[in-house]
Structures are given as C-alpha cells and as structure tokens.
mmCIF file of C-alpha atoms in Angstrom:
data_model
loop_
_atom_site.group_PDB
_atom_site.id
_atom_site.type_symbol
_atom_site.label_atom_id
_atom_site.label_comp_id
_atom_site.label_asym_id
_atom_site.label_seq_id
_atom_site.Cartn_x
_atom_site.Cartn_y
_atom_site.Cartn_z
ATOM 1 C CA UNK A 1 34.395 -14.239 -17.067
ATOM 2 C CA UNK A 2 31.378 -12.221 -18.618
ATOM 3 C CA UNK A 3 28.936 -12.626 -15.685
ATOM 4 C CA UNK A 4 31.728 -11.819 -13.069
ATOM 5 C CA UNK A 5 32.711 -8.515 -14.697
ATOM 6 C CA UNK A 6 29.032 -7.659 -14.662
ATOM 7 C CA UNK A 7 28.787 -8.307 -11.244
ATOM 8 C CA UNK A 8 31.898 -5.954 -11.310
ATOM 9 C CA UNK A 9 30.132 -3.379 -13.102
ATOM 10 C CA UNK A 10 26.778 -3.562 -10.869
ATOM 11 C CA UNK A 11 29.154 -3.272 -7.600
ATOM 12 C CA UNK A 12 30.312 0.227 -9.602
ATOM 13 C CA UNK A 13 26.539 1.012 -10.200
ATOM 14 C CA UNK A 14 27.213 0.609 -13.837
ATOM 15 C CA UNK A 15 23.791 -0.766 -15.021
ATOM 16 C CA UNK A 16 24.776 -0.478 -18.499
ATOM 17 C CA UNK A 17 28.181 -2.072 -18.613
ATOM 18 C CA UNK A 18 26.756 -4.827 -16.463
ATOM 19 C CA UNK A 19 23.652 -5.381 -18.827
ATOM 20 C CA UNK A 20 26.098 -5.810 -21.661
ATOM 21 C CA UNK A 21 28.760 -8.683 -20.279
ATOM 22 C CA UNK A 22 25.515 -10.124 -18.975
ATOM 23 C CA UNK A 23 24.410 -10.350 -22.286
ATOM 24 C CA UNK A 24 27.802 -11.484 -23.590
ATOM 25 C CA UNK A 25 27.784 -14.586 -20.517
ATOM 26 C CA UNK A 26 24.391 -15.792 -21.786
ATOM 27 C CA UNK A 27 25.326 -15.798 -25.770
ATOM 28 C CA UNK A 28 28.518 -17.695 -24.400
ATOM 29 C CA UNK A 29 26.387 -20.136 -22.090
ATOM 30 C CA UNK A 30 22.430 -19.466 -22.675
ATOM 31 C CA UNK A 31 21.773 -21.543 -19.501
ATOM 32 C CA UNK A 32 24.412 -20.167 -17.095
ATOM 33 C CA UNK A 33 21.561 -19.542 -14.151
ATOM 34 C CA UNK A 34 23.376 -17.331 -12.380
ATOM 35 C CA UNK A 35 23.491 -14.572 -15.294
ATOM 36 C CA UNK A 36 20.107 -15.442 -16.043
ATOM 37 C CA UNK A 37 19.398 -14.325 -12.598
ATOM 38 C CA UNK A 38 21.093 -11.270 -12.872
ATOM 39 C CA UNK A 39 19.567 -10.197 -16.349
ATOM 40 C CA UNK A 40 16.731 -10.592 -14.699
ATOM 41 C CA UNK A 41 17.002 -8.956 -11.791
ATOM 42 C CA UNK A 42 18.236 -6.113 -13.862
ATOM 43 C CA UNK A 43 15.136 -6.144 -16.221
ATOM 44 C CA UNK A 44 13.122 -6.204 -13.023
ATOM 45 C CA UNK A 45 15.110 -3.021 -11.238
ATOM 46 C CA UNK A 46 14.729 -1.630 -15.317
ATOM 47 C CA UNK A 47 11.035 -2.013 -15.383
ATOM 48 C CA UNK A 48 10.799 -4.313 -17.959
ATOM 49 C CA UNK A 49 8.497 -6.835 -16.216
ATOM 50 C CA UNK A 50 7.790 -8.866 -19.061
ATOM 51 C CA UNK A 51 11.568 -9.320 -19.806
ATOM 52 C CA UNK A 52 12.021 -10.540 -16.213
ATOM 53 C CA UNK A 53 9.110 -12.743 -16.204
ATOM 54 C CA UNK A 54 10.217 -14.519 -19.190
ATOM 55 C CA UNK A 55 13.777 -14.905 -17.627
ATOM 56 C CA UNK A 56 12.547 -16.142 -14.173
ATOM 57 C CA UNK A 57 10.726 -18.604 -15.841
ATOM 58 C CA UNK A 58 13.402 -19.760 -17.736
ATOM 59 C CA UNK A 59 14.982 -20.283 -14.549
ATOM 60 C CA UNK A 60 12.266 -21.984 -12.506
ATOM 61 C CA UNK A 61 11.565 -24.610 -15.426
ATOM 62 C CA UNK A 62 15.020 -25.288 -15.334
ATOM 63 C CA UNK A 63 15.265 -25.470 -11.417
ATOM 64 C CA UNK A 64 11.964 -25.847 -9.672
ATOM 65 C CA UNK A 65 13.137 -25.497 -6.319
ATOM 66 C CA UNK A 66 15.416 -21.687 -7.044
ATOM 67 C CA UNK A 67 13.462 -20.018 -4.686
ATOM 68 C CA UNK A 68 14.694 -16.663 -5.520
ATOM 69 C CA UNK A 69 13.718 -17.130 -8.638
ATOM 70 C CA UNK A 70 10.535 -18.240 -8.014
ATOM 71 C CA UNK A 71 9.877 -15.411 -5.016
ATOM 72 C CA UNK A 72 11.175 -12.604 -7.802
ATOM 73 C CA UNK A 73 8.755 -14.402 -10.594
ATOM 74 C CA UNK A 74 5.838 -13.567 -7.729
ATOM 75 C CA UNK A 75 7.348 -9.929 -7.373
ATOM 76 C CA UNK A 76 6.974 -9.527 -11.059
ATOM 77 C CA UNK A 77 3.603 -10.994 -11.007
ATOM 78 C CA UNK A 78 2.495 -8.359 -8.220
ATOM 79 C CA UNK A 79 3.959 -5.615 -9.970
ATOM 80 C CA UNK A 80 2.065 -6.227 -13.534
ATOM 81 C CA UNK A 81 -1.290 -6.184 -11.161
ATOM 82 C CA UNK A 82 -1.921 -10.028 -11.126
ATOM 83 C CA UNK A 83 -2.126 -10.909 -7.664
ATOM 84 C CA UNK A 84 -3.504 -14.574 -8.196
ATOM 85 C CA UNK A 85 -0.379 -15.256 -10.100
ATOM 86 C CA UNK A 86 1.737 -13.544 -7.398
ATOM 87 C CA UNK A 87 -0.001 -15.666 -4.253
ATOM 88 C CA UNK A 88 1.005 -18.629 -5.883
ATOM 89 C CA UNK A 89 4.588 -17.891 -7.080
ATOM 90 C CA UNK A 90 4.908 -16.210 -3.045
ATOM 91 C CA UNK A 91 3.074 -19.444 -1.536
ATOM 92 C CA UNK A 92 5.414 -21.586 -3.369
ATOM 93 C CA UNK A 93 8.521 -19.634 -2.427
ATOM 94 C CA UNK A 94 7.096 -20.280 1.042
ATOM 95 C CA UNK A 95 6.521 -23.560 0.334
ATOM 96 C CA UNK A 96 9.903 -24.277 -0.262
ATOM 97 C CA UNK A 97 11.824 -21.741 2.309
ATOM 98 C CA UNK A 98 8.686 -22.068 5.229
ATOM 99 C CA UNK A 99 10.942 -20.109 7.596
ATOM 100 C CA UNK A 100 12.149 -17.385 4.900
ATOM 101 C CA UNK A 101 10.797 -13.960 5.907
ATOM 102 C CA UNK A 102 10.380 -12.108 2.744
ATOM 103 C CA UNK A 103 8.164 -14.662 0.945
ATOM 104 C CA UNK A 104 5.532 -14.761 3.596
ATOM 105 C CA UNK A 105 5.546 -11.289 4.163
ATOM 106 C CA UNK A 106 4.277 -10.217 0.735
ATOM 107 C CA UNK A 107 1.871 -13.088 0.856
ATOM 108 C CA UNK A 108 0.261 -11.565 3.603
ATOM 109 C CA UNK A 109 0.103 -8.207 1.500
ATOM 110 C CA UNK A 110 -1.731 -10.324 -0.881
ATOM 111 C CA UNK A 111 -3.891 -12.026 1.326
ATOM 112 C CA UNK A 112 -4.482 -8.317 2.732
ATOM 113 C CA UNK A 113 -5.541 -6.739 -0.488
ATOM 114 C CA UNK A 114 -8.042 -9.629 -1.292
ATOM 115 C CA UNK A 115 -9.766 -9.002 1.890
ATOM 116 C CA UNK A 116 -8.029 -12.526 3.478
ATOM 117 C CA UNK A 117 -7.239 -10.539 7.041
ATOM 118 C CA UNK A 118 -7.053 -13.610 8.993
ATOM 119 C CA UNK A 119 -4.635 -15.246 6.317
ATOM 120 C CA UNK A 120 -2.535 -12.198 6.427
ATOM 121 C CA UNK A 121 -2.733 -11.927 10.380
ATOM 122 C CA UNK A 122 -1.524 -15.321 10.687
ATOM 123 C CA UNK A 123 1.521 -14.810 7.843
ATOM 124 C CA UNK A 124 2.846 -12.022 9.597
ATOM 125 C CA UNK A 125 2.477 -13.147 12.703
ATOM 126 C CA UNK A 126 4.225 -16.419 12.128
ATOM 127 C CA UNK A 127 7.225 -14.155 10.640
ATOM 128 C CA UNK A 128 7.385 -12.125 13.661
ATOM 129 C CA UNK A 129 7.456 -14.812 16.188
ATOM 130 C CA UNK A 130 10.558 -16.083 13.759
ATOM 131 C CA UNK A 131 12.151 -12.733 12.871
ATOM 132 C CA UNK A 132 11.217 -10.246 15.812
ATOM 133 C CA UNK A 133 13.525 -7.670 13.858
ATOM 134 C CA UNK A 134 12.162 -7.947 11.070
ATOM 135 C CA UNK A 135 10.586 -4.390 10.127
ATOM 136 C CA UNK A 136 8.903 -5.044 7.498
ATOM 137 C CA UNK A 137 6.739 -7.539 8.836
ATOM 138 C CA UNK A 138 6.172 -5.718 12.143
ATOM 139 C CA UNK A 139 5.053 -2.923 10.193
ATOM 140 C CA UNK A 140 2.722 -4.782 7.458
ATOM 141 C CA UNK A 141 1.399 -6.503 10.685
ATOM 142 C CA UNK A 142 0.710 -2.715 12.800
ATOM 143 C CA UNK A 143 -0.972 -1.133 9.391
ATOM 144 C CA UNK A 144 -3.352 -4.762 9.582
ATOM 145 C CA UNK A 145 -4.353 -4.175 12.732
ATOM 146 C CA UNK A 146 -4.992 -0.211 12.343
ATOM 147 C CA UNK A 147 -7.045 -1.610 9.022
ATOM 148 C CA UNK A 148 -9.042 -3.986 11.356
ATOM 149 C CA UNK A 149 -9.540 -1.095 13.796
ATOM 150 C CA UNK A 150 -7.259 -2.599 16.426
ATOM 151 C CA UNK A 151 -6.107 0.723 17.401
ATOM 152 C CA UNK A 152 -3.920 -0.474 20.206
ATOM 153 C CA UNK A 153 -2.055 -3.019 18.582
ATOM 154 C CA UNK A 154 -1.829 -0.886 15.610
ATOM 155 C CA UNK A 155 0.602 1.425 17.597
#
C-alpha cells in the first residue's frame, strides 16, 4: 500500500511525500525490490549517490540479473567520477540486455573518455544499426567522429 501511494505521490511530483511512504514500505518489508528501487532512484535524482549506491547494491546482491538496477548502480558509479566501476556495472547491464540501447550507449561514453575510440565507435554503432531513432546514440556517435576529425560524418 506504502510503495503504491509513493508512486502516487511521484506521479504528483511530490518528492517528499513519496520519499516518506517509501520509507514506510521498506520498514514494513525491508526487501520489497520494487521500493528499494524507487528509494533509490529517488536518492539518485536527490544527489545522494552514496545512498543510491548502497540501495542498488542491495538490490543486485539480491537479484543479479535486475538490470536496471545494475545499469543505475553504473550511473551512480559515473557520476561519483569512477569510471572503471561504471564500465563494468554498464558492460554487465549489456551483458545481460545485449540489445538494450541505453547501457551500451554510456559504455561508449566511457570507452570515449578513456581514449578507447574504436570501442566506443563500435558501441554506438551497433546501437544505431538496432535503434536508428535513437538520438542519443546518433549524437554520442556524430560528437566521436567530430573528436576523431571525421568532419563529414560528424555532421
């Protein structure tokens, strides 16, 4: 009842209300994944990395195979600066979902900021052969090729 009113609340924009009947679900139910999710998504939108890390980890030692979970534990990672942590919480998400846009994506902006080009190249590439809409990856894949000095396929 607790972790649908908060989903409620977050529907409303209500980050507060949610937080609390979030809080109320897991001292109910400690394990109930799905509010452990959304605490830590919330702690994650919050900035309070280290909150969501601890809850995503929770989560993934309880289900190794959540792969939102594990692709928001590489987020995390990425956002507190430690990009050898992220590449292998995003290669695992990939790992697990190979056909799942969002996960390779920000592997390639890994690969790109440790000077892997080709890795990155082929990670976006391989997402927009499967997701030609995909924005995201079209554009990650342009700025690569400006980077590289491909000036036509940049643009």
């Amino acid at each position: 009842m607790h972790h649908g009113l908060s989903v409620a609340y977050r529907a409303l924009g209500d980050d507060d209300n949610a937080a609390q009947m979030l809080d109320a679900a897991l001292r109910i139910e400690p394990g109930h994944e799905p509010a452990l999710f959304d605490k830590a998504r919330l702690l994650q939108k919050r900035g309070d990395l280290h909150g969501a890390d601890q809850l995503y980890l929770r989560l993934t030692a309880r289900n190794e195979t959540r792969v939102d979970a594990i692709f928001n534990r590489g987020v995390v990672m990425f956002r507190k600066g430690n990009l050898k942590a992220a590449e292998r919480w995003f290669r695992q998400a990939a790992k697990l979902d190979p056909d799942a846009p969002r996960p390779l994506t920000n592997l390639a902006l890994i690969y790109r900021y440790l000077g892997h080009f080709d890795a990155a190249d082929r990670c976006l590439r391989h997402v927009v052969a499967l997701y030609p809409d995909f924005v995201e990856a079209q554009w990650n894949l342009a700025n690569l090729e400006l980077l590289l000095g491909n000036l036509k396929d940049g643009f």
